[in-house]
Every structure is written in structure tokens, then in C-alpha cells.
Tab-separated table of C-alpha atoms in Angstrom:
chain	number	residue	atom	x	y	z
A	170	MET	CA	-16.581	10.774	-60.050
A	171	LEU	CA	-18.645	7.660	-60.617
A	172	GLY	CA	-20.756	8.641	-57.620
A	173	PHE	CA	-21.345	12.113	-59.058
A	174	ALA	CA	-22.367	10.699	-62.419
A	175	THR	CA	-24.791	8.382	-60.618
A	176	PHE	CA	-26.155	11.452	-58.830
A	177	ALA	CA	-26.729	13.146	-62.199
A	178	ILE	CA	-28.554	10.116	-63.584
A	179	GLY	CA	-30.570	9.490	-60.439
A	180	THR	CA	-31.744	13.100	-60.403
A	181	ASP	CA	-33.702	12.607	-63.628
A	182	GLU	CA	-35.372	9.526	-62.228
A	183	PHE	CA	-36.638	11.380	-59.144
A	184	VAL	CA	-37.014	14.997	-60.207
A	185	LEU	CA	-39.856	14.446	-62.649
A	186	ALA	CA	-42.199	13.651	-59.768
A	187	GLY	CA	-41.834	17.215	-58.533
A	188	VAL	CA	-42.697	18.937	-61.814
A	189	LEU	CA	-45.655	16.878	-63.044
A	190	PRO	CA	-48.197	19.714	-62.640
A	191	GLU	CA	-46.018	22.165	-64.603
A	192	LEU	CA	-45.266	19.575	-67.291
A	193	GLY	CA	-48.921	18.606	-67.635
A	194	GLU	CA	-50.143	22.218	-67.829
A	195	ASP	CA	-47.554	23.165	-70.443
A	196	LEU	CA	-48.249	20.148	-72.676
A	197	GLY	CA	-51.997	20.049	-72.164
A	198	VAL	CA	-52.315	16.744	-70.304
A	199	SER	CA	-53.608	15.813	-66.864
A	200	VAL	CA	-51.301	15.178	-63.918
A	201	ALA	CA	-52.213	11.488	-64.053
A	202	THR	CA	-51.172	11.341	-67.700
A	203	ALA	CA	-48.007	13.329	-67.004
A	204	GLY	CA	-47.132	10.758	-64.340
A	205	GLN	CA	-46.654	8.184	-67.081
A	206	VAL	CA	-43.294	9.833	-67.761
A	207	VAL	CA	-42.095	8.184	-64.547
A	208	THR	CA	-43.711	4.905	-65.601
A	209	VAL	CA	-42.056	4.913	-69.020
A	210	PHE	CA	-38.626	5.827	-67.644
A	211	ALA	CA	-38.646	3.112	-64.975
A	212	LEU	CA	-40.149	0.443	-67.242
A	213	THR	CA	-37.541	1.130	-69.917
A	214	CYS	CA	-34.797	0.735	-67.303
A	215	ALA	CA	-36.316	-2.504	-66.015
A	216	VAL	CA	-36.488	-4.042	-69.492
A	217	LEU	CA	-33.288	-2.719	-71.061
A	218	ALA	CA	-30.918	-2.696	-68.093
A	219	PRO	CA	-30.226	-6.450	-67.935
A	220	ILE	CA	-30.077	-6.707	-71.719
A	221	LEU	CA	-27.663	-3.806	-72.159
A	222	ALA	CA	-25.514	-4.938	-69.229
A	223	THR	CA	-25.194	-8.394	-70.787
A	224	VAL	CA	-24.476	-7.139	-74.308
A	225	THR	CA	-21.774	-4.678	-73.210
A	226	ALA	CA	-20.208	-6.720	-70.381
A	227	ARG	CA	-16.981	-7.419	-72.286
A	228	ARG	CA	-16.554	-3.922	-73.739
A	229	PRO	CA	-14.056	-1.399	-72.295
A	230	ARG	CA	-15.612	0.095	-69.172
A	231	ARG	CA	-14.807	3.763	-69.751
A	232	GLY	CA	-16.165	3.678	-73.264
A	233	ILE	CA	-19.433	2.156	-72.059
A	234	LEU	CA	-19.712	4.719	-69.260
A	235	LEU	CA	-19.189	7.604	-71.676
A	236	LEU	CA	-21.667	6.137	-74.147
A	237	ALA	CA	-24.277	5.654	-71.409
A	238	VAL	CA	-24.000	9.241	-70.158
A	239	ALA	CA	-24.036	10.595	-73.732
A	240	VAL	CA	-27.271	8.694	-74.476
A	241	TYR	CA	-28.751	9.915	-71.201
A	242	LEU	CA	-27.723	13.499	-72.021
A	243	ALA	CA	-29.253	13.298	-75.491
A	244	GLY	CA	-32.523	12.009	-74.041
A	245	ASN	CA	-32.793	14.866	-71.558
A	246	VAL	CA	-31.880	17.568	-74.067
A	247	ALA	CA	-34.597	16.160	-76.322
A	248	THR	CA	-36.989	16.218	-73.358
A	249	ALA	CA	-36.233	19.886	-72.653
A	250	LEU	CA	-36.970	20.737	-76.303
A	251	ALA	CA	-39.959	18.401	-76.735
A	252	PRO	CA	-43.003	20.122	-78.288
A	253	THR	CA	-45.521	17.415	-77.310
A	254	PHE	CA	-46.110	14.939	-74.516
A	255	ALA	CA	-45.556	11.999	-76.865
A	256	THR	CA	-42.130	13.415	-77.706
A	257	VAL	CA	-41.353	13.718	-73.983
A	258	LEU	CA	-42.144	10.033	-73.510
A	259	LEU	CA	-39.884	9.003	-76.392
A	260	ALA	CA	-37.079	11.249	-75.179
A	261	GLN	CA	-37.306	9.847	-71.658
A	262	MET	CA	-37.098	6.324	-73.038
A	263	VAL	CA	-33.777	7.301	-74.613
A	264	ALA	CA	-32.593	8.837	-71.331
A	265	ALA	CA	-33.673	5.706	-69.452
A	266	ALA	CA	-31.666	3.477	-71.794
A	267	GLY	CA	-28.561	5.477	-70.886
A	268	ALA	CA	-29.388	5.332	-67.180
A	269	GLY	CA	-30.025	1.593	-67.296
A	270	LEU	CA	-26.679	0.996	-68.956
A	271	PHE	CA	-24.691	3.353	-66.721
A	272	VAL	CA	-25.587	2.261	-63.197
A	273	PRO	CA	-24.454	-1.393	-63.263
A	274	THR	CA	-21.414	-0.507	-65.348
A	275	ALA	CA	-20.418	2.134	-62.801
A	276	ALA	CA	-20.705	-0.374	-59.956
A	277	VAL	CA	-18.555	-2.941	-61.756
A	278	THR	CA	-16.018	-0.245	-62.679
A	279	ALA	CA	-15.784	0.986	-59.094
A	280	ALA	CA	-15.009	-2.535	-57.897
A	281	ALA	CA	-12.335	-2.949	-60.582
A	282	LEU	CA	-10.580	0.316	-59.698
A	283	VAL	CA	-9.766	-0.605	-56.093
A	284	PRO	CA	-8.047	-3.483	-54.273
A	285	PRO	CA	-10.243	-6.453	-53.338
A	286	ASP	CA	-10.471	-5.353	-49.700
A	287	ARG	CA	-12.086	-2.056	-50.734
A	288	GLN	CA	-14.515	-3.225	-53.394
A	289	GLY	CA	-17.582	-3.201	-51.158
A	290	ARG	CA	-16.927	0.381	-50.076
A	291	ALA	CA	-16.274	1.473	-53.661
A	292	ILE	CA	-19.629	0.092	-54.785
A	293	ALA	CA	-21.377	1.777	-51.864
A	294	ALA	CA	-19.743	5.090	-52.836
A	295	VAL	CA	-21.299	4.792	-56.287
A	296	THR	CA	-24.746	3.998	-54.938
A	297	THR	CA	-24.680	7.036	-52.639
A	298	GLY	CA	-25.222	9.062	-55.809
A	299	PHE	CA	-28.844	7.932	-55.757
A	300	THR	CA	-29.205	9.092	-52.196
A	301	ALA	CA	-27.867	12.502	-53.121
A	302	ALA	CA	-30.256	12.563	-56.081
A	303	THR	CA	-33.212	11.970	-53.780
A	304	ALA	CA	-32.121	14.405	-51.058
A	305	LEU	CA	-30.536	17.155	-53.185
A	306	GLY	CA	-30.936	16.765	-56.951
A	307	ALA	CA	-34.701	16.239	-57.001
A	308	PRO	CA	-35.515	19.112	-54.598
A	309	ILE	CA	-33.237	21.538	-56.458
A	310	GLY	CA	-34.776	20.538	-59.781
A	311	THR	CA	-38.265	20.858	-58.308
A	312	ALA	CA	-37.533	24.361	-57.020
A	313	LEU	CA	-36.211	25.362	-60.447
A	314	GLY	CA	-39.295	23.929	-62.124
A	315	GLY	CA	-41.590	25.835	-59.805
A	316	SER	CA	-39.810	29.131	-60.512
A	317	LEU	CA	-38.701	28.856	-64.145
A	318	GLY	CA	-40.808	26.047	-65.604
A	319	TRP	CA	-40.279	22.310	-65.989
A	320	ARG	CA	-37.992	22.727	-68.988
A	321	SER	CA	-35.456	24.518	-66.782
A	322	THR	CA	-35.437	21.392	-64.614
A	323	MET	CA	-34.503	19.254	-67.606
A	324	TRP	CA	-31.724	21.683	-68.576
A	325	PHE	CA	-30.446	21.398	-65.002
A	326	VAL	CA	-30.382	17.605	-65.343
A	327	ALA	CA	-28.626	17.908	-68.713
A	328	ALA	CA	-26.007	20.233	-67.190
A	329	LEU	CA	-25.275	17.662	-64.488
A	330	ALA	CA	-24.825	15.038	-67.214
A	331	VAL	CA	-22.329	17.259	-69.051
A	332	LEU	CA	-20.270	17.647	-65.884
A	333	GLY	CA	-20.403	13.903	-65.358
A	334	LEU	CA	-19.322	13.256	-68.936
A	335	ILE	CA	-16.306	15.552	-68.591
A	336	GLY	CA	-15.314	14.078	-65.251
A	337	LEU	CA	-15.522	10.506	-66.502
A	338	ARG	CA	-13.409	11.332	-69.543
A	339	LEU	CA	-10.706	12.944	-67.415
A	340	LEU	CA	-10.647	10.784	-64.302
A	341	VAL	CA	-11.634	7.226	-65.239
A	342	PRO	CA	-8.741	5.126	-66.645
A	343	ALA	CA	-9.024	4.061	-70.259
A	344	ARG	CA	-8.221	0.418	-69.522
A	345	ILE	CA	-10.220	-1.380	-66.854
A	346	SER	CA	-10.589	-5.133	-66.694
A	347	ALA	CA	-14.177	-6.338	-66.966
A	348	PRO	CA	-15.565	-9.356	-65.106
A	349	ALA	CA	-16.945	-12.414	-66.818
A	350	ALA	CA	-20.340	-11.785	-68.353
A	351	GLU	CA	-23.522	-13.555	-67.288
A	352	SER	CA	-26.041	-14.579	-69.908
A	353	LEU	CA	-29.695	-13.569	-69.692
A	354	LYS	CA	-30.571	-17.202	-69.045
A	355	GLU	CA	-28.244	-17.277	-66.061
A	356	ARG	CA	-29.695	-14.021	-64.751
A	357	VAL	CA	-33.259	-15.361	-64.637
A	358	ALA	CA	-32.445	-18.903	-63.468
A	359	PRO	CA	-33.199	-18.132	-59.775
A	360	LEU	CA	-36.811	-17.330	-60.689
A	361	LYS	CA	-37.442	-21.076	-60.581
A	362	ASP	CA	-37.029	-20.897	-56.797
A	363	ARG	CA	-40.303	-20.076	-54.991
A	364	ARG	CA	-38.423	-18.459	-52.100
A	365	VAL	CA	-36.795	-16.004	-54.479
A	366	LEU	CA	-40.133	-15.286	-56.135
A	367	ALA	CA	-41.735	-14.497	-52.769
A	368	ILE	CA	-39.007	-12.038	-51.809
A	369	LEU	CA	-39.081	-10.384	-55.231
A	370	ALA	CA	-42.879	-10.140	-55.012
A	371	THR	CA	-42.437	-8.341	-51.689
A	372	THR	CA	-40.101	-5.869	-53.384
A	373	LEU	CA	-42.530	-5.345	-56.268
A	374	ILE	CA	-45.633	-4.732	-54.150
A	375	GLY	CA	-43.843	-2.934	-51.326
A	376	PHE	CA	-42.034	-0.439	-53.533
A	377	THR	CA	-45.125	0.181	-55.629
A	378	ALA	CA	-46.655	1.332	-52.336
A	379	VAL	CA	-43.558	3.402	-51.489
A	380	TYR	CA	-43.327	5.232	-54.800
A	381	MET	CA	-46.988	5.886	-55.465
A	382	PRO	CA	-47.160	8.870	-53.049
A	383	TYR	CA	-43.687	9.972	-54.188
A	384	THR	CA	-44.492	9.912	-57.895
A	385	TYR	CA	-47.557	12.095	-57.314
A	386	ILE	CA	-46.188	14.007	-54.327
A	387	ALA	CA	-46.971	17.349	-55.999
A	388	VAL	CA	-50.712	16.655	-56.134
A	389	VAL	CA	-50.980	14.593	-52.945
A	390	PHE	CA	-49.562	17.494	-50.918
A	391	GLU	CA	-50.937	20.334	-53.019
A	392	PRO	CA	-53.327	21.457	-50.223
A	393	ALA	CA	-50.321	21.771	-47.895
A	394	THR	CA	-47.936	23.426	-50.350
A	395	GLY	CA	-50.453	25.645	-52.095
A	396	GLY	CA	-48.710	24.793	-55.365
A	397	SER	CA	-45.413	26.294	-54.132
A	398	GLY	CA	-42.388	24.659	-55.735
A	399	ASP	CA	-40.190	25.761	-52.825
A	400	ARG	CA	-42.416	24.108	-50.234
A	401	LEU	CA	-42.602	20.957	-52.313
A	402	ALA	CA	-38.796	20.956	-52.570
A	403	VAL	CA	-38.587	21.100	-48.762
A	404	LEU	CA	-40.858	18.061	-48.485
A	405	MET	CA	-38.803	16.156	-51.069
A	406	PHE	CA	-35.523	17.092	-49.378
A	407	THR	CA	-36.861	15.970	-46.008
A	408	LEU	CA	-38.073	12.680	-47.481
A	409	GLY	CA	-34.671	12.068	-49.086
A	410	VAL	CA	-32.734	12.697	-45.866
A	411	VAL	CA	-35.101	10.754	-43.610
A	412	GLY	CA	-35.311	7.898	-46.104
A	413	THR	CA	-31.516	7.665	-46.223
A	414	LEU	CA	-31.235	7.550	-42.440
A	415	GLY	CA	-34.033	5.001	-42.242
A	416	ASN	CA	-32.299	2.730	-44.732
A	417	LEU	CA	-28.974	3.015	-42.908
A	418	ALA	CA	-30.623	2.105	-39.614
A	419	ALA	CA	-32.508	-0.768	-41.253
A	420	GLY	CA	-29.286	-2.183	-42.662
A	421	ARG	CA	-27.711	-2.264	-39.215
A	422	LEU	CA	-30.824	-3.805	-37.695
A	423	ALA	CA	-30.846	-6.496	-40.371
A	424	ASP	CA	-27.402	-7.551	-39.164
A	425	ARG	CA	-28.824	-8.088	-35.680
A	426	ILE	CA	-32.314	-9.505	-36.114
A	427	GLY	CA	-32.408	-10.587	-39.758
A	428	GLY	CA	-33.878	-8.946	-42.833
A	429	ARG	CA	-37.315	-10.520	-42.417
A	430	GLY	CA	-37.953	-8.832	-39.078
A	431	VAL	CA	-36.899	-5.415	-40.311
A	432	VAL	CA	-39.021	-5.707	-43.456
A	433	ALA	CA	-42.045	-6.765	-41.387
A	434	VAL	CA	-41.744	-3.795	-39.022
A	435	ALA	CA	-41.127	-1.345	-41.886
A	436	LEU	CA	-44.118	-2.564	-43.918
A	437	LEU	CA	-46.417	-2.461	-40.887
A	438	TRP	CA	-45.176	1.038	-40.042
A	439	MET	CA	-45.672	2.135	-43.614
A	440	THR	CA	-49.200	0.692	-43.765
A	441	VAL	CA	-50.264	2.685	-40.707
A	442	SER	CA	-48.560	5.920	-41.775
A	443	LEU	CA	-50.047	5.788	-45.279
A	444	ALA	CA	-53.500	5.180	-43.829
A	445	LEU	CA	-53.071	8.369	-41.767
A	446	PHE	CA	-51.889	10.462	-44.743
A	447	PRO	CA	-55.283	12.094	-45.441
A	448	LEU	CA	-55.200	13.637	-41.942
A	449	ALA	CA	-51.925	15.452	-42.639
A	450	THR	CA	-52.108	16.909	-46.140
A	451	SER	CA	-54.099	20.062	-45.422
A	452	ALA	CA	-51.369	22.056	-43.628
A	453	PHE	CA	-47.652	22.338	-44.382
A	454	LEU	CA	-46.432	21.603	-40.841
A	455	SER	CA	-48.520	18.448	-40.494
A	456	ALA	CA	-47.420	17.375	-43.996
A	457	LEU	CA	-43.779	17.800	-42.971
A	458	VAL	CA	-44.337	15.655	-39.877
A	459	MET	CA	-46.059	12.975	-41.947
A	460	ILE	CA	-43.191	12.972	-44.455
A	461	VAL	CA	-40.793	12.238	-41.590
A	462	VAL	CA	-42.986	9.436	-40.224
A	463	TYR	CA	-43.619	7.888	-43.639
A	464	GLY	CA	-40.059	8.377	-44.915
A	465	THR	CA	-38.504	6.596	-41.930
A	466	ALA	CA	-40.149	3.338	-42.943
A	467	ALA	CA	-40.561	3.854	-46.699
A	468	PHE	CA	-36.979	3.079	-47.678
A	469	ALA	CA	-36.183	0.866	-44.700
A	470	ILE	CA	-36.992	-2.248	-46.730
A	471	THR	CA	-34.255	-1.535	-49.278
A	472	SER	CA	-31.180	-3.051	-47.634
A	473	PRO	CA	-33.051	-5.788	-45.724
A	474	GLN	CA	-34.604	-7.090	-48.944
A	475	GLN	CA	-31.161	-7.407	-50.478
A	476	HIS	CA	-30.013	-8.977	-47.222
A	477	ARG	CA	-32.708	-11.617	-47.526
A	478	LEU	CA	-31.805	-12.512	-51.105
A	479	ILE	CA	-28.072	-12.737	-50.498
A	480	THR	CA	-28.518	-15.043	-47.499
A	481	LEU	CA	-30.400	-17.509	-49.677
A	482	ASP	CA	-27.150	-18.156	-51.541
A	483	PRO	CA	-24.233	-15.683	-51.214
A	484	ARG	CA	-22.471	-17.244	-54.215
A	485	SER	CA	-25.216	-16.085	-56.567
A	486	ALA	CA	-25.379	-12.594	-55.059
A	487	SER	CA	-24.926	-10.625	-58.266
A	488	VAL	CA	-27.658	-12.569	-60.064
A	489	LEU	CA	-30.136	-12.275	-57.197
A	490	VAL	CA	-29.572	-8.587	-56.508
A	491	SER	CA	-29.695	-7.884	-60.230
A	492	LEU	CA	-33.180	-9.402	-60.345
A	493	ASN	CA	-34.233	-7.404	-57.298
A	494	ALA	CA	-33.040	-4.211	-58.954
A	495	ALA	CA	-35.003	-4.897	-62.129
A	496	ILE	CA	-38.093	-5.634	-60.029
A	497	LEU	CA	-37.619	-2.335	-58.204
A	498	TYR	CA	-37.638	-0.440	-61.506
A	499	LEU	CA	-40.798	-2.321	-62.402
A	500	ALA	CA	-42.333	-1.221	-59.085
A	501	ILE	CA	-41.557	2.424	-59.873
A	502	SER	CA	-43.251	2.075	-63.250
A	503	LEU	CA	-46.284	0.443	-61.635
A	504	SER	CA	-46.514	3.249	-59.089
A	505	GLY	CA	-47.076	5.698	-61.935
A	506	ALA	CA	-49.618	3.490	-63.719
A	507	VAL	CA	-51.581	2.420	-60.628
A	508	GLY	CA	-51.452	5.976	-59.279
A	509	ALA	CA	-52.952	7.321	-62.499
A	510	VAL	CA	-55.833	4.859	-62.209
A	511	GLY	CA	-56.330	5.842	-58.581
A	512	ILE	CA	-56.444	9.564	-59.401
A	513	GLY	CA	-58.989	8.959	-62.151
A	514	TRP	CA	-61.056	6.707	-59.926
A	515	ALA	CA	-61.117	8.587	-56.589
A	516	GLY	CA	-58.780	11.572	-56.804
A	517	ALA	CA	-55.235	12.240	-55.589
A	518	GLY	CA	-56.329	11.893	-51.954
A	519	SER	CA	-56.986	8.190	-52.511
A	520	LEU	CA	-53.392	7.344	-53.435
A	521	PRO	CA	-52.016	6.983	-49.878
A	522	LEU	CA	-54.915	4.685	-48.963
A	523	ILE	CA	-54.321	2.512	-52.036
A	524	ALA	CA	-50.631	2.434	-51.155
A	525	ALA	CA	-51.486	1.414	-47.577
A	526	GLY	CA	-53.431	-1.557	-48.924
A	527	LEU	CA	-50.492	-2.573	-51.111
A	528	ALA	CA	-48.090	-2.294	-48.167
A	529	ALA	CA	-50.329	-4.636	-46.139
A	530	ILE	CA	-50.345	-7.142	-49.018
A	531	ALA	CA	-46.545	-6.879	-49.263
A	532	LEU	CA	-46.293	-7.720	-45.547
A	533	LEU	CA	-48.403	-10.837	-46.071
A	534	VAL	CA	-46.312	-11.958	-49.048
A	535	SER	CA	-43.109	-11.299	-47.090
A	536	GLU	CA	-44.242	-13.566	-44.274
A	537	ILE	CA	-45.201	-16.287	-46.734
A	538	GLY	CA	-41.714	-16.047	-48.213
A	539	HIS	CA	-40.201	-16.353	-44.736
A	540	ARG	CA	-42.158	-19.549	-44.069
A	541	MET	CA	-40.867	-20.960	-47.355
A	542	SER	CA	-37.301	-20.112	-46.375
A	543	ARG	CA	-37.603	-22.017	-43.107
A	544	ARG	CA	-38.338	-25.225	-44.956
A	545	ALA	CA	-35.793	-27.347	-46.749
A	546	PRO	CA	-34.441	-25.327	-49.723
A	547	ALA	CA	-36.649	-26.046	-52.709
A	548	GLY	CA	-34.493	-24.347	-55.256
A	549	GLY	CA	-30.960	-24.984	-54.075
A	550	ALA	CA	-29.990	-26.622	-57.311
A	551	VAL	CA	-31.267	-23.661	-59.257
A	552	LEU	CA	-29.345	-21.184	-57.114
A	553	ALA	CA	-26.245	-23.306	-57.253
A	554	GLU	CA	-26.471	-23.325	-61.018
A	555	ALA	CA	-26.796	-19.548	-61.064
A	556	ALA	CA	-24.012	-19.208	-58.523
A	557	GLY	CA	-21.619	-20.979	-60.816
A	558	THR	CA	-21.924	-18.123	-63.261
A	559	VAL	CA	-20.929	-15.404	-60.839
A	560	SER	CA	-17.540	-13.949	-61.593
A	561	ALA	CA	-14.626	-14.306	-59.198
A	562	GLU	CA	-14.557	-10.556	-58.860
A	563	VAL	CA	-18.159	-10.467	-57.658
A	564	ALA	CA	-17.620	-13.363	-55.283
A	565	ALA	CA	-14.662	-11.573	-53.750
A	566	ALA	CA	-16.638	-8.382	-53.321
A	567	GLN	CA	-19.607	-9.913	-51.527
A	568	PRO	CA	-18.184	-10.250	-48.002
A	569	LEU	CA	-16.831	-6.743	-48.281
A	570	ALA	CA	-20.273	-5.266	-48.724
A	571	ALA	CA	-20.471	-5.589	-44.969
A	572	GLU	CA	-17.853	-2.887	-44.645
A	573	ALA	CA	-19.766	-0.504	-46.838
A	574	ALA	CA	-22.308	1.560	-45.020
A	575	PRO	CA	-25.678	0.190	-45.961
A	576	ALA	CA	-26.138	2.428	-48.913
A	577	GLU	CA	-29.126	4.595	-49.334
A	578	THR	CA	-32.464	4.660	-51.198
A	579	ALA	CA	-32.464	5.038	-54.557
A	580	ALA	CA	-29.714	2.841	-55.630
A	581	LEU	CA	-30.307	-0.767	-55.142
A	582	ASN	CA	-30.311	-1.142	-58.852
A	583	ALA	CA	-26.663	-0.146	-58.954
A	584	SER	CA	-25.321	-2.705	-56.559
A	585	ASP	CA	-26.974	-5.534	-58.366
A	586	ALA	CA	-24.790	-5.720	-61.390
A	587	SER	CA	-21.642	-5.681	-59.362
A	588	GLY	CA	-22.534	-7.946	-56.562
A	589	THR	CA	-22.991	-5.809	-53.485
A	590	SER	CA	-25.173	-7.342	-50.862
A	591	ASP	CA	-27.921	-7.737	-48.396
A	592	GLY	CA	-30.043	-10.760	-48.049
A	593	THR	CA	-32.301	-12.687	-45.874
A	594	GLY	CA	-32.623	-16.309	-45.627
A	595	THR	CA	-33.685	-19.084	-43.412
A	596	GLY	CA	-34.491	-18.523	-39.785
A	597	PRO	CA	-31.411	-17.428	-37.809
A	598	ALA	CA	-29.312	-17.249	-40.968
A	599	GLU	CA	-31.125	-14.060	-41.879
A	600	ALA	CA	-28.922	-12.092	-39.544
A	601	GLU	CA	-25.632	-13.192	-40.974
A	602	PRO	CA	-24.343	-11.112	-43.927
A	603	PRO	CA	-24.308	-7.426	-43.069
A	604	ALA	CA	-26.589	-5.342	-45.199
A	605	GLY	CA	-24.952	-3.047	-47.569
A	606	SER	CA	-26.532	-1.433	-50.579
A	607	THR	CA	-29.476	0.369	-51.927
A	608	PRO	CA	-32.044	0.286	-54.496
A	609	PHE	CA	-31.417	1.971	-57.818
A	610	GLY	CA	-28.955	0.185	-59.911
A	611	LYS	CA	-29.809	-2.658	-62.095
A	612	GLY	CA	-28.601	-5.709	-63.646
């Protein structure tokens, strides 16, 4: 049930990218301006998620879950009824507050509902909701938007939230023990470590490159789809499936060769594929092939990046992954903002080339971070301090993340607050802890 509710919440985060042209036309704004809906949603999550998770950490879990979904539902109903674009932005900020509160709470709740030897798998089950949102929820919502208008898409998202609300009320126990809370100061303490900053910078730049074509996928591939919502839904579905498989494969590879190697290959692959994008957007078949090529590498940095962070200091896993999740939300917001500038500057066709440049920069930063990690730890004291704040429940769950299938794309933010893992560290140590989560969750 927690996984389904995550699916409902993740769908809103991804589906808006598929209906930007319809939304913009209806509300009288350009596609670039409409794309700021994605920016506002992700930025609100990035800012509020750690704050809300900290404030509510000691509250009853089911009550917080129900409150989060209710806030999310209210935001999407308001979006469906919004008369102006400004109202849409405000409504999506409300929905994002609910999403930012729900995902980490769901991960912590999943871990608390099962025995210690199943916590890693329980967290992974929650994060799979983001994968389903990418592969199923967003394409379905896009198809609805193309046929019945973008408001029908928001009603679809709201309906999913209602089902999630009912299921949580009926199936989640009223009393669930909550782990010890971490203060905001403890959550940001690892930022004093340059190695952590380098890895987080790789996440920020790399995922800005990943999500820029996705956020504006409707206009980037408009020549290939001819404006057809059904064809766009096929592209989004294909990207979701291929991205999931790519992330799963990357997680397994990270166990063997270390997160740094996998990230390097994925970023290089992504740089080349994005540079070739303009050659494949004129026909639907070539666009479909390019989606497969691009999607294989696009989300393959998700688990390895977590793998790199966790290996730096497994004891502070929840703090480190929480930071990575917040940075990922920030990357999604930047993809909308930078993409809007790119469209205004050189048109939608320029976005893949801008993203290719960002992916190349991310590769450079990643290698710099690896060189830092091979030296004597510069921030061990900082990480040790942060590690001391991690709850016993999180510490127990970390080794078990190896048993969870490396979760999919969209949900890294979820694993953060609970302590799922992936990480990369120094030299050979990079290959130690098995990779196991995904990107959309938060701290």
C-alpha cells in the first residue's frame, strides 16, 4: 500500500512534463513558462522535505502519512480547478509539500513494519512506486491529457491520491514506532566534507542533464510525435522501462567495479547520446531508438551515486542519502529553469546539446571527487559526528539494502530518509556495499 501511494505521488511529479503544451495553451503561457510548474514542484520538495521530515519525525506515522496524502490531494484538486497559471504554481507548491512529507515517512514506516532482516526490501518496495510512476503513471496521464485536456490528467492524479488515502487508512497500523529524529544541523553536517560535496555536485549537474530533455520531452520530440499524446505516452513509457532496467543493471555493476566506474561510463554514454539527439527527433521510429539509447544511461547513475556516498561512511547513511535526495530534487527544478532559458535562447532543439555539455561537466566533477576519495579522508570527523546521530533502526537497515533489488529511477529521495543505500568511496572500497535504492525520496 505504501508503494501504491508512492506511485500516486510520483505520478504528479513526472506527468506534468507530458502535458506542458496543453497546459500552456489553455492558460495562455509559453511551453517554457509552463515548464516552471516542474521547477516549482521540485524546488518546493527540495526545500521543505528535510524540514517537514525533521518537524514530524516523532509524530505517529500513520497520521503523518494521511496528512501528507491529504495535502497532496488538495494541491492537485486545486491545480485541476486553477483558473490562472499563477494559481497552478501555488497549487503545485501545496501538492509538493505533501509529496515531500510523504516519501521519507513512507520509507521509515516500511522499515518499522517488518523484521530487521527485511527492512531493506521493504524500503525498496516503497521506492518502486516511483518507477511505476515513470513507466506507467506518467504515460497514462499524458495520454489522458492529449485526449481530454491537461485538467483530466490532474483529476487522474487526484483519483490515485484518493485510492492511496483509503488504502493507508485501512491497511497501515495506527501505532508504529518512529526512529530517533535528526536535527537539521545534523543533516547538513557532512557538507563540510569536500568528498561529499564533489559527489553531490555530480548528482546536481548530472541529473539536471538527465531531466532537461524529460521535462520538455513534449516539445523536444514534437517533430516525431506530431503533437500526438498517444505517441508521446509511448516514448515516456519506453523511457520509464528502459531507465528502470538501466538502473537495476547499474546497481549490480556497482557491486562489482565500484560506483565511480559505473557513473563514469553512464555519464560518458549520456553525453554522446544527448549530442546525437538532434539527428533522431524528426521521425517517430528514430526517436524511439534514441529514447532507448539515452534512457539506458540516463538513470544508471542513480544507485551508483548512492553507493558512492554510503561507502564514504556507512554509519551516516541516512544523512548522506537524505542530502543526495534533496540535491536530486534541486536538479529537477534546475532542469526546468535552465531548459526554459535554453528554449528562449536557441529553441527546444538546443536542450539536448545543453544537457550533453552538463553531462560532460558532471563527468569531470565525478572524477575530481574520486581523486579526493583516494586521499586520506579529509572529513572523517565530520562524517563521524553525523554518523552518531543516525538511529539504530537506520543502522540496522543499511546492510540489508543489499538484499533489496537496486530500486528504480525516480525514487532516490525516498530511501534517503530511512537509510537505504548505495555509495562509493575510496578506491577498491567503492565496490563493497551493494547498491540498493533509487532517486525520488527525500530527507
